Every structure is written in structure tokens, then in C-alpha cells.
Tab-separated table of C-alpha atoms in Angstrom:
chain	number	residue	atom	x	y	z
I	10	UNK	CA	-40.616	-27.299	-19.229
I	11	UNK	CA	-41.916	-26.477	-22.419
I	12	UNK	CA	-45.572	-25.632	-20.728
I	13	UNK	CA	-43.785	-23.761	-18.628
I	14	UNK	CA	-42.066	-21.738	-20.999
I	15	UNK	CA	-45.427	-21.380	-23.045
I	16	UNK	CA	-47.556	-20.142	-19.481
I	17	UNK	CA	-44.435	-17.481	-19.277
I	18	UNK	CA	-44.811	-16.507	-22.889
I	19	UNK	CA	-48.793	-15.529	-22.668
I	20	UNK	CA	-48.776	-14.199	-19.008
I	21	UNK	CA	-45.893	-11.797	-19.805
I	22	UNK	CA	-47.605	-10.650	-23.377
I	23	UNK	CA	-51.053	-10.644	-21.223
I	24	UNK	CA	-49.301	-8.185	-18.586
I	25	UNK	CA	-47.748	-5.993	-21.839
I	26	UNK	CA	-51.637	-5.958	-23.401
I	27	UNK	CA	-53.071	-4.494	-19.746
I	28	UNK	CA	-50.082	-1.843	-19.839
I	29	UNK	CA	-50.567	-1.000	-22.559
I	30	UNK	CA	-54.470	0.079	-22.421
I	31	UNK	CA	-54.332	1.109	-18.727
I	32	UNK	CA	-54.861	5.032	-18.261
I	33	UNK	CA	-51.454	7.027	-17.178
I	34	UNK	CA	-53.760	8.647	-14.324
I	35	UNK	CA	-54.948	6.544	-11.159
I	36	UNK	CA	-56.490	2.817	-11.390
I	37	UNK	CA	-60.177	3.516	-13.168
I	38	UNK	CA	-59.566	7.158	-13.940
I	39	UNK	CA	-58.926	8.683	-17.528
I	40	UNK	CA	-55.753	11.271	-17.461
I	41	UNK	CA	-58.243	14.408	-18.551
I	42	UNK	CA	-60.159	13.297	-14.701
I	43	UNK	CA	-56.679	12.854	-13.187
I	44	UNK	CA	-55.310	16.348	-14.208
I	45	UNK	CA	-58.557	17.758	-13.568
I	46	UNK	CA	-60.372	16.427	-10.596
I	47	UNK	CA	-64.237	16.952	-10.267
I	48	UNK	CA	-64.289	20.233	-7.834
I	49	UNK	CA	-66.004	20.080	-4.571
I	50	UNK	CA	-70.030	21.229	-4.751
I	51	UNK	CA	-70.804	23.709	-1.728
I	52	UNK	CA	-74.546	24.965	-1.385
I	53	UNK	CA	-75.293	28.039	0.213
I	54	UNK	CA	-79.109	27.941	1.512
I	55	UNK	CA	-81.240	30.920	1.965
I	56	UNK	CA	-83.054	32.913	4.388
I	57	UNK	CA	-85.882	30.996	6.201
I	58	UNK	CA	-84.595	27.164	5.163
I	59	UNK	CA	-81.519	25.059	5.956
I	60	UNK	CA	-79.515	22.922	4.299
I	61	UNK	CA	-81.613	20.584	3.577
I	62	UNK	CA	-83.214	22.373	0.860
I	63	UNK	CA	-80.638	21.188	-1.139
I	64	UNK	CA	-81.474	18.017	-0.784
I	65	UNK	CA	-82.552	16.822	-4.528
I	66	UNK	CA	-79.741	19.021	-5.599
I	67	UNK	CA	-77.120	16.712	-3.503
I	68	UNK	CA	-78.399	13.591	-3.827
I	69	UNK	CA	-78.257	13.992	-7.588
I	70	UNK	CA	-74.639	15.671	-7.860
I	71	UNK	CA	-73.131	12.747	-5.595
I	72	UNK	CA	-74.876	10.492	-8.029
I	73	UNK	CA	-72.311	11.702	-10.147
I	74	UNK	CA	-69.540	11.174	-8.251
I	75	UNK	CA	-69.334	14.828	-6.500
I	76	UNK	CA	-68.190	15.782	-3.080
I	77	UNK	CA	-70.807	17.898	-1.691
I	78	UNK	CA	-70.967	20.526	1.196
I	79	UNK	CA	-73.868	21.803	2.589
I	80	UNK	CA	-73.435	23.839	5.544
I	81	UNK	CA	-75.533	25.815	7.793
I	82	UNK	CA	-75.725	29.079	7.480
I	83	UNK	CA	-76.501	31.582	10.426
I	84	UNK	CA	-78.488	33.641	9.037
I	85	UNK	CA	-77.183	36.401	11.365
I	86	UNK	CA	-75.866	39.039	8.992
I	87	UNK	CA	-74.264	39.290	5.645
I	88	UNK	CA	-70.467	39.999	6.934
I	89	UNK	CA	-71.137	37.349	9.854
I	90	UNK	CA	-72.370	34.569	7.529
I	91	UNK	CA	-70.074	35.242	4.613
I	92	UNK	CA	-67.620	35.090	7.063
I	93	UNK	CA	-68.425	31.504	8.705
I	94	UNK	CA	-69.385	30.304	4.560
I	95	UNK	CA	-65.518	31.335	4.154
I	96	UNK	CA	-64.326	29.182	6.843
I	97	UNK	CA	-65.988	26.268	5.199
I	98	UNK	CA	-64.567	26.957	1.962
I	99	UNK	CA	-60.524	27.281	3.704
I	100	UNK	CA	-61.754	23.721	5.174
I	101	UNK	CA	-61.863	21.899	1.680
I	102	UNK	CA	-58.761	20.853	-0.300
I	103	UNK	CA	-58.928	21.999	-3.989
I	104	UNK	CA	-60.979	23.556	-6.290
I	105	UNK	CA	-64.921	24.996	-5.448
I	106	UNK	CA	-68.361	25.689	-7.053
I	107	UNK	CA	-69.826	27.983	-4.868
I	108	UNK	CA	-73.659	27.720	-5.159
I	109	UNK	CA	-75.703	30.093	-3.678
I	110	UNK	CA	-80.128	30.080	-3.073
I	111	UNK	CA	-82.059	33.429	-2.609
I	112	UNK	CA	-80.150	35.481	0.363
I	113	UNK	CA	-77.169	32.551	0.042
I	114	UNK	CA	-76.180	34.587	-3.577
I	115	UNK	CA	-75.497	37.748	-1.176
I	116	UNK	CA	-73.181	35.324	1.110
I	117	UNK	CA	-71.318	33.798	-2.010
I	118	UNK	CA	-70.563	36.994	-3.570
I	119	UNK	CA	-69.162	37.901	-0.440
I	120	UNK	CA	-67.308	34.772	0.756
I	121	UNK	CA	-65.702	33.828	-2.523
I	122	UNK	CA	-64.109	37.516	-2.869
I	123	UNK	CA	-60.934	36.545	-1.249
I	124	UNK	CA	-60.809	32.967	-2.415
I	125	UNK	CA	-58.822	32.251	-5.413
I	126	UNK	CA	-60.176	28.293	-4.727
I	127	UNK	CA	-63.579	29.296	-5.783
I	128	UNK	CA	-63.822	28.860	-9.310
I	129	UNK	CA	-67.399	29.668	-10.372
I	130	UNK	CA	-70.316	31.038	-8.952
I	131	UNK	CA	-73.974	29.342	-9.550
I	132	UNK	CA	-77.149	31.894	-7.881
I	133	UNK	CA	-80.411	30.161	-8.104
I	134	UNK	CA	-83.195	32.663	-7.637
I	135	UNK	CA	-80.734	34.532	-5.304
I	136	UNK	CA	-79.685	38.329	-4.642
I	137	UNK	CA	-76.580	39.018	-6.640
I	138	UNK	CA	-75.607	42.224	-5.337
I	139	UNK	CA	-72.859	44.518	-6.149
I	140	UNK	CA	-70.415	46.205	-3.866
I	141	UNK	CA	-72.048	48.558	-1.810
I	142	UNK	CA	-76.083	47.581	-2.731
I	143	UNK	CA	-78.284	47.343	0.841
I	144	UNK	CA	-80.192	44.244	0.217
I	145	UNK	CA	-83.603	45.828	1.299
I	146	UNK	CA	-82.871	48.416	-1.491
I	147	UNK	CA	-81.923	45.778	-4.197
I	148	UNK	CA	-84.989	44.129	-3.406
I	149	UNK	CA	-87.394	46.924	-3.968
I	150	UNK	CA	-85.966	47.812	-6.831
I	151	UNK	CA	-87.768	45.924	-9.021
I	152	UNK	CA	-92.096	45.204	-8.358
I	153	UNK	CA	-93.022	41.451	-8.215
I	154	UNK	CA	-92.446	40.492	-4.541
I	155	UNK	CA	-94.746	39.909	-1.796
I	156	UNK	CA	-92.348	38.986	0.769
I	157	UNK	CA	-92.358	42.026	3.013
I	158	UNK	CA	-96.074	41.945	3.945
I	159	UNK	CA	-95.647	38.218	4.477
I	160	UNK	CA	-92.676	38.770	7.028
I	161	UNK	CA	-93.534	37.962	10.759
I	162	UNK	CA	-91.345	39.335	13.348
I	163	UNK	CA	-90.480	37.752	16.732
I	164	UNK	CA	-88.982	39.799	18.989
I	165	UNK	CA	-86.435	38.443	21.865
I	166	UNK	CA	-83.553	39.721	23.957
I	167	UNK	CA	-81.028	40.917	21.646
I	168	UNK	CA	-83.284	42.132	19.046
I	169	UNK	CA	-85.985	40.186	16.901
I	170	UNK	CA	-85.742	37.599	14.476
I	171	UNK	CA	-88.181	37.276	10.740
I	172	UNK	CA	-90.276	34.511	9.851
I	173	UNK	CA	-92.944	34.307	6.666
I	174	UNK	CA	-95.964	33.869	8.491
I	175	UNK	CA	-96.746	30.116	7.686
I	176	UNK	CA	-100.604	31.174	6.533
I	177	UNK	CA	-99.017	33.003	3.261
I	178	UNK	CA	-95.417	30.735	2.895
I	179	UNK	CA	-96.760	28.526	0.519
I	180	UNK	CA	-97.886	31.573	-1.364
I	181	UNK	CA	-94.655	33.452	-1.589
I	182	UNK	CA	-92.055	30.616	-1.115
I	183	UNK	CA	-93.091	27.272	-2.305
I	184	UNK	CA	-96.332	27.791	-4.859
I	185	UNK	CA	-95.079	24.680	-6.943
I	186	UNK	CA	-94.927	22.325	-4.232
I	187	UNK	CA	-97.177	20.577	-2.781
I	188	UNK	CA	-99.333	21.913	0.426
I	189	UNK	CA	-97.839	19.200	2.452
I	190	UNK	CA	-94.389	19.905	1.781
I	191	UNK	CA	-94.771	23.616	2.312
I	192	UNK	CA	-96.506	22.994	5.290
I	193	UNK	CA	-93.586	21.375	6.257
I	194	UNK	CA	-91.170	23.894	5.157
I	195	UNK	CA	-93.292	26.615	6.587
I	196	UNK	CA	-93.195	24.924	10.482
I	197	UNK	CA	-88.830	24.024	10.217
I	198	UNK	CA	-88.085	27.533	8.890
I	199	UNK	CA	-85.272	29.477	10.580
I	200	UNK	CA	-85.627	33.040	10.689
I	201	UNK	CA	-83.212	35.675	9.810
I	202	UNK	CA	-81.647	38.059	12.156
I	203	UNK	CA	-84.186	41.689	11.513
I	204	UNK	CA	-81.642	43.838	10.675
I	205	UNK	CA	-80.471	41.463	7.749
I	206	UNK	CA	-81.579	43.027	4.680
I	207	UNK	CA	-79.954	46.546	6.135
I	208	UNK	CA	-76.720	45.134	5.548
I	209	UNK	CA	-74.382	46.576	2.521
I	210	UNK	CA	-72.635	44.320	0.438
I	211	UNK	CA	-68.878	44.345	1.438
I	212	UNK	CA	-67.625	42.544	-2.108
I	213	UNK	CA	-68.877	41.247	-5.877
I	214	UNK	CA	-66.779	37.684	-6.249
I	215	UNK	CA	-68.719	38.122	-9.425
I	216	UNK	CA	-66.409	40.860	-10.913
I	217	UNK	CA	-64.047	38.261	-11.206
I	218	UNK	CA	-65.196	34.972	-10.849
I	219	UNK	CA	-67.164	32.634	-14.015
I	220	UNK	CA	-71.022	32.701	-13.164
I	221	UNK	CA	-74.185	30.837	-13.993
I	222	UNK	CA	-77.723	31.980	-12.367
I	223	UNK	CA	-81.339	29.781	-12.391
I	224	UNK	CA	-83.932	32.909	-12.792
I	225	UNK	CA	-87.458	31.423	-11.078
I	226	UNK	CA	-90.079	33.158	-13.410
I	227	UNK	CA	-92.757	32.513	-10.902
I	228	UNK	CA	-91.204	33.975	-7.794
I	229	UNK	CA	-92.874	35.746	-5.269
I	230	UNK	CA	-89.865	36.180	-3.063
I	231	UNK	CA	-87.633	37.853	-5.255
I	232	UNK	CA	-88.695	39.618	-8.510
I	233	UNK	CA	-88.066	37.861	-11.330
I	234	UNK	CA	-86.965	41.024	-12.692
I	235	UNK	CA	-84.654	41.813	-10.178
I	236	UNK	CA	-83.096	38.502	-10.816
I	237	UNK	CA	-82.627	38.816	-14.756
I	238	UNK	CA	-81.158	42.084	-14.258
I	239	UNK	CA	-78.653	40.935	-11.530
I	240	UNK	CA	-77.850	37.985	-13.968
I	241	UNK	CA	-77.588	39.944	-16.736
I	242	UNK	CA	-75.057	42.785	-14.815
I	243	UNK	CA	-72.926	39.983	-13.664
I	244	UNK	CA	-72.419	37.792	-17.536
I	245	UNK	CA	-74.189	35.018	-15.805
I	246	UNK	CA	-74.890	31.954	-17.945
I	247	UNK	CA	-79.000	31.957	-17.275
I	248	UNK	CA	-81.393	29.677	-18.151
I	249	UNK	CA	-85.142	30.613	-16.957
I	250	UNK	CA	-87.125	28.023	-15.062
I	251	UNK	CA	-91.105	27.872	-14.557
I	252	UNK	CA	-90.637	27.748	-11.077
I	253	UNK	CA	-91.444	29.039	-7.045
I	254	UNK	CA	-88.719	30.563	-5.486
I	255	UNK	CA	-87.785	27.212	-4.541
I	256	UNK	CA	-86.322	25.883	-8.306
I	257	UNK	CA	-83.820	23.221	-6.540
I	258	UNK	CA	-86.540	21.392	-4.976
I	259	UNK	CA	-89.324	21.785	-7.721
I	260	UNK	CA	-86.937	21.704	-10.710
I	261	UNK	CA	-83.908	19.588	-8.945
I	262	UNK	CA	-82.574	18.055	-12.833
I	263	UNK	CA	-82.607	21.444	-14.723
I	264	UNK	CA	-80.281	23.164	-11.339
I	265	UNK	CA	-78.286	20.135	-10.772
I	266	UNK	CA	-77.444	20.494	-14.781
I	267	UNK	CA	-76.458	24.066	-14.416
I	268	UNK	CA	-74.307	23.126	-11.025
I	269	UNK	CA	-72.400	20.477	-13.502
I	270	UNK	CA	-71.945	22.642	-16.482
I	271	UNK	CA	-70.275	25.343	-14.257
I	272	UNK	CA	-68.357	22.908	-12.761
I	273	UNK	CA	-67.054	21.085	-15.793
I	274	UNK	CA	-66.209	24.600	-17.080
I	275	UNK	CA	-63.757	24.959	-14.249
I	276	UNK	CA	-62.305	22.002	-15.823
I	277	UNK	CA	-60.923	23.700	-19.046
């Protein structure tokens, strides 16, 4: 009996000791992670690419323990797309960072508008435009890119879709990858509805919402230029990158590091 009593004695002050140091949030999670879970990662691809161009970017935030969405975009039109990007966003349970590449930056500003979820904005190398702005226009605005004599058009029944002619995509898209991967890039691109880059920005989430941008210094798809000065106009966080237009896939560390500092900043 007195064993007995002796066993009770160091279980019960054992189970007092792990009480005692066990977190007040959920089992393995500190109470600053339990009143402030990690937000959900959604990546916007561009024109002429999919989803997976995110690919370094997702493997690297679910490394770290983020949910990440990457949908497909249809590339269709600015309302039409922003539209679908919405749906996505209604989908997921909680807060967002709503990352946006190249024409995705267009679909962010105007999906997150009317989504008080979405709590900051990341544009890498993308068209940030203001209310109003006709993405052909915003693009000219600024000299540095050779993507409009690099467009190839396909026509079809309702209309005609854009390609960049795979001879110069390399060129303008992907100059700091390798020619096999841009080969690659350049044969599984999907093209973008012609009348795309007419379209007029219905919204600016940007007015409102916390944003960081990734400005490619090399890129021959959108002006450098144009991208500091969209950056700039929306209080973006920036950090400059010696990079293609393709910075998540060339420079996947630096962009996954901005994705996590803009979503730890939802956080405070």
C-alpha cells in the first residue's frame, strides 16, 4: 500500500507539471497561433501560364505549414475572371493573402474589393491598376516592354485568343530560366481572350487593403517602371528583384518571404 500511495503521489504531481507547461490553445499550438491562425495563401497566375507557375512558391509556403490555393484562372476577361477568383475566395473559411502574378494583380484588385476576408494584397511583377485604368493603356504608359510585338493571335469562332509567339517567349517572359524550361513554358501556355487588355478596371482592393509588390527589374513583359510606379501609388511594401518577369520561379525564396511577411502582418 505504501508503493501504491507513493506511484499516486508522483503520477498526480507528474500530471500537475504537464498542466502546468501545456499551451491554453490546441495540443502543439502556442495561444498567439491559436488566436491567430496562419491565413490561407491563394495565388493568382497570369496571362499565358497556369497555376503551376506557382509551383516553388507553394511547395515552399506549405513547408511552412500554409494552406495554399492555386486556382485556374480563365483568362477570359477582367470582370469574368475576378469574378470566378471571388468565388474561390467565398469557398475558404477565414482569413486570405491574396497573391497576384503579372495580369493576376488586375484580377486581385478586383476580386478582393468586396471581400472583407482578404487581408493583404501581394503583386509580383503584376498590373496594379486603379479604378477605371484600361490595361492596354496602363501598360504603355511606361517604355520597357516588348510584349506587344511578341503577341501571336489565333483566331476561332467567337473571336481570337493571344499567345507570345514561342520563338521570342524566352526573350520577353522567362530570360532567367533556363532554355529548357522556357521551352516548356512557351509550348503549355494558355492564351488570353484578345479583347483582354481593353478591359477597365471595375475596383482598387488596394485603396483599402495592406499591400506588398515584388518589382522584376529585368522584365520585358511589364515595365519595370510601370511596376515601381503602381507600387509606389498603392503604399506597397516593395522589395526589387534581379529577375524575368517570372520572379516566383527564378527567385522562389525572396517571393515566398514577401508572401509570409504579408501574411504574418495580418496577424497583428
Amino acid at each position: 500500500m505504501r508503493r501504491l500511495r507513493t506511484a499516486l503521489l508522483v503520477l498526480t504531481a507528474t500530471g500537475a507539471l504537464l498542466t502546468t507547461a501545456a499551451p491554453t490553445g490546441s495540443a502543439g499550438t502556442s495561444t498567439e497561433e491559436s488566436h491567430h491562425p496562419k491565413p490561407t495563401v491563394v495565388l493568382v497566375h497570369g496571362a499565358f501560364a497556369d497555376a503551376s507557375s506557382w509551383s516553388e512558391t507553394t511547395t515552399r509556403l506549405q513547408r511552412q505549414g500554409y494552406t495554399v490555393v492555386a486556382p485556374a484562372t480563365p483568362l477570359r476577361g477582367l470582370t469574368q475572371d475576378a469574378d470566378y477568383i471571388a468565388s474561390v475566395i467565398k469557398s475558404i473559411p477565414g482569413p486570405v493573402v491574396l497573391v497576384g502574378h503579372s495580369y493576376g494583380g488586375a484580377v486581385i484588385s478586383t476580386a478582393a474589393a468586396s471581400l472583407p476576408q482578404v487581408k493583404a494584397l501581394v503583386y509580383v511583377a503584376a498590373f496594379v491598376p486603379d479604378t477605371g485604368e484600361v490595361l492596354g493603356e496602363l501598360a504603355g504608359r511606361f517604355p520597357g516592354s516588348e510584349l506587344v510585338p511578341a503577341l501571336k493571335p489565333i483566331p476561332h469562332a467567337n473571336g481570337a485568343d493571344l499567345y507570345i509567339d514561342p520563338a521570342k517567349f524566352r526573350h520577353v517572359f522567362t530570360a532567367d530560366l533556363s532554355p529548357s524550361t522556357s521551352a516548356l513554358l512557351a509550348a503549355s501556355q494558355r492564351p488570353i481572350n484578345a479583347t483582354l487588355f481593353g478591359d477597365a478596371a471595375p475596383a482598387a482592393a488596394w485603396r483599402t487593403i495592406p499591400s506588398w509588390a515584388v518589382i522584376a527589374k529585368q522584365d520585358r513583359a511589364i515595365s519595370p517602371d510601370l511596376e515601381r510606379f503602381e507600387a509606389k501609388r498603392a503604399n506597397s511594401k516593395t522589395i526589387e528583384l534581379n529577375s524575368s518577369h517570372v520572379p516566383m520561379l527564378s527567385h522562389p525564396d525572396e517571393v515566398t518571404r514577401v508572401i509570409t511577411t504579408a501574411a504574418r502582418a495580418t496577424a497583428k
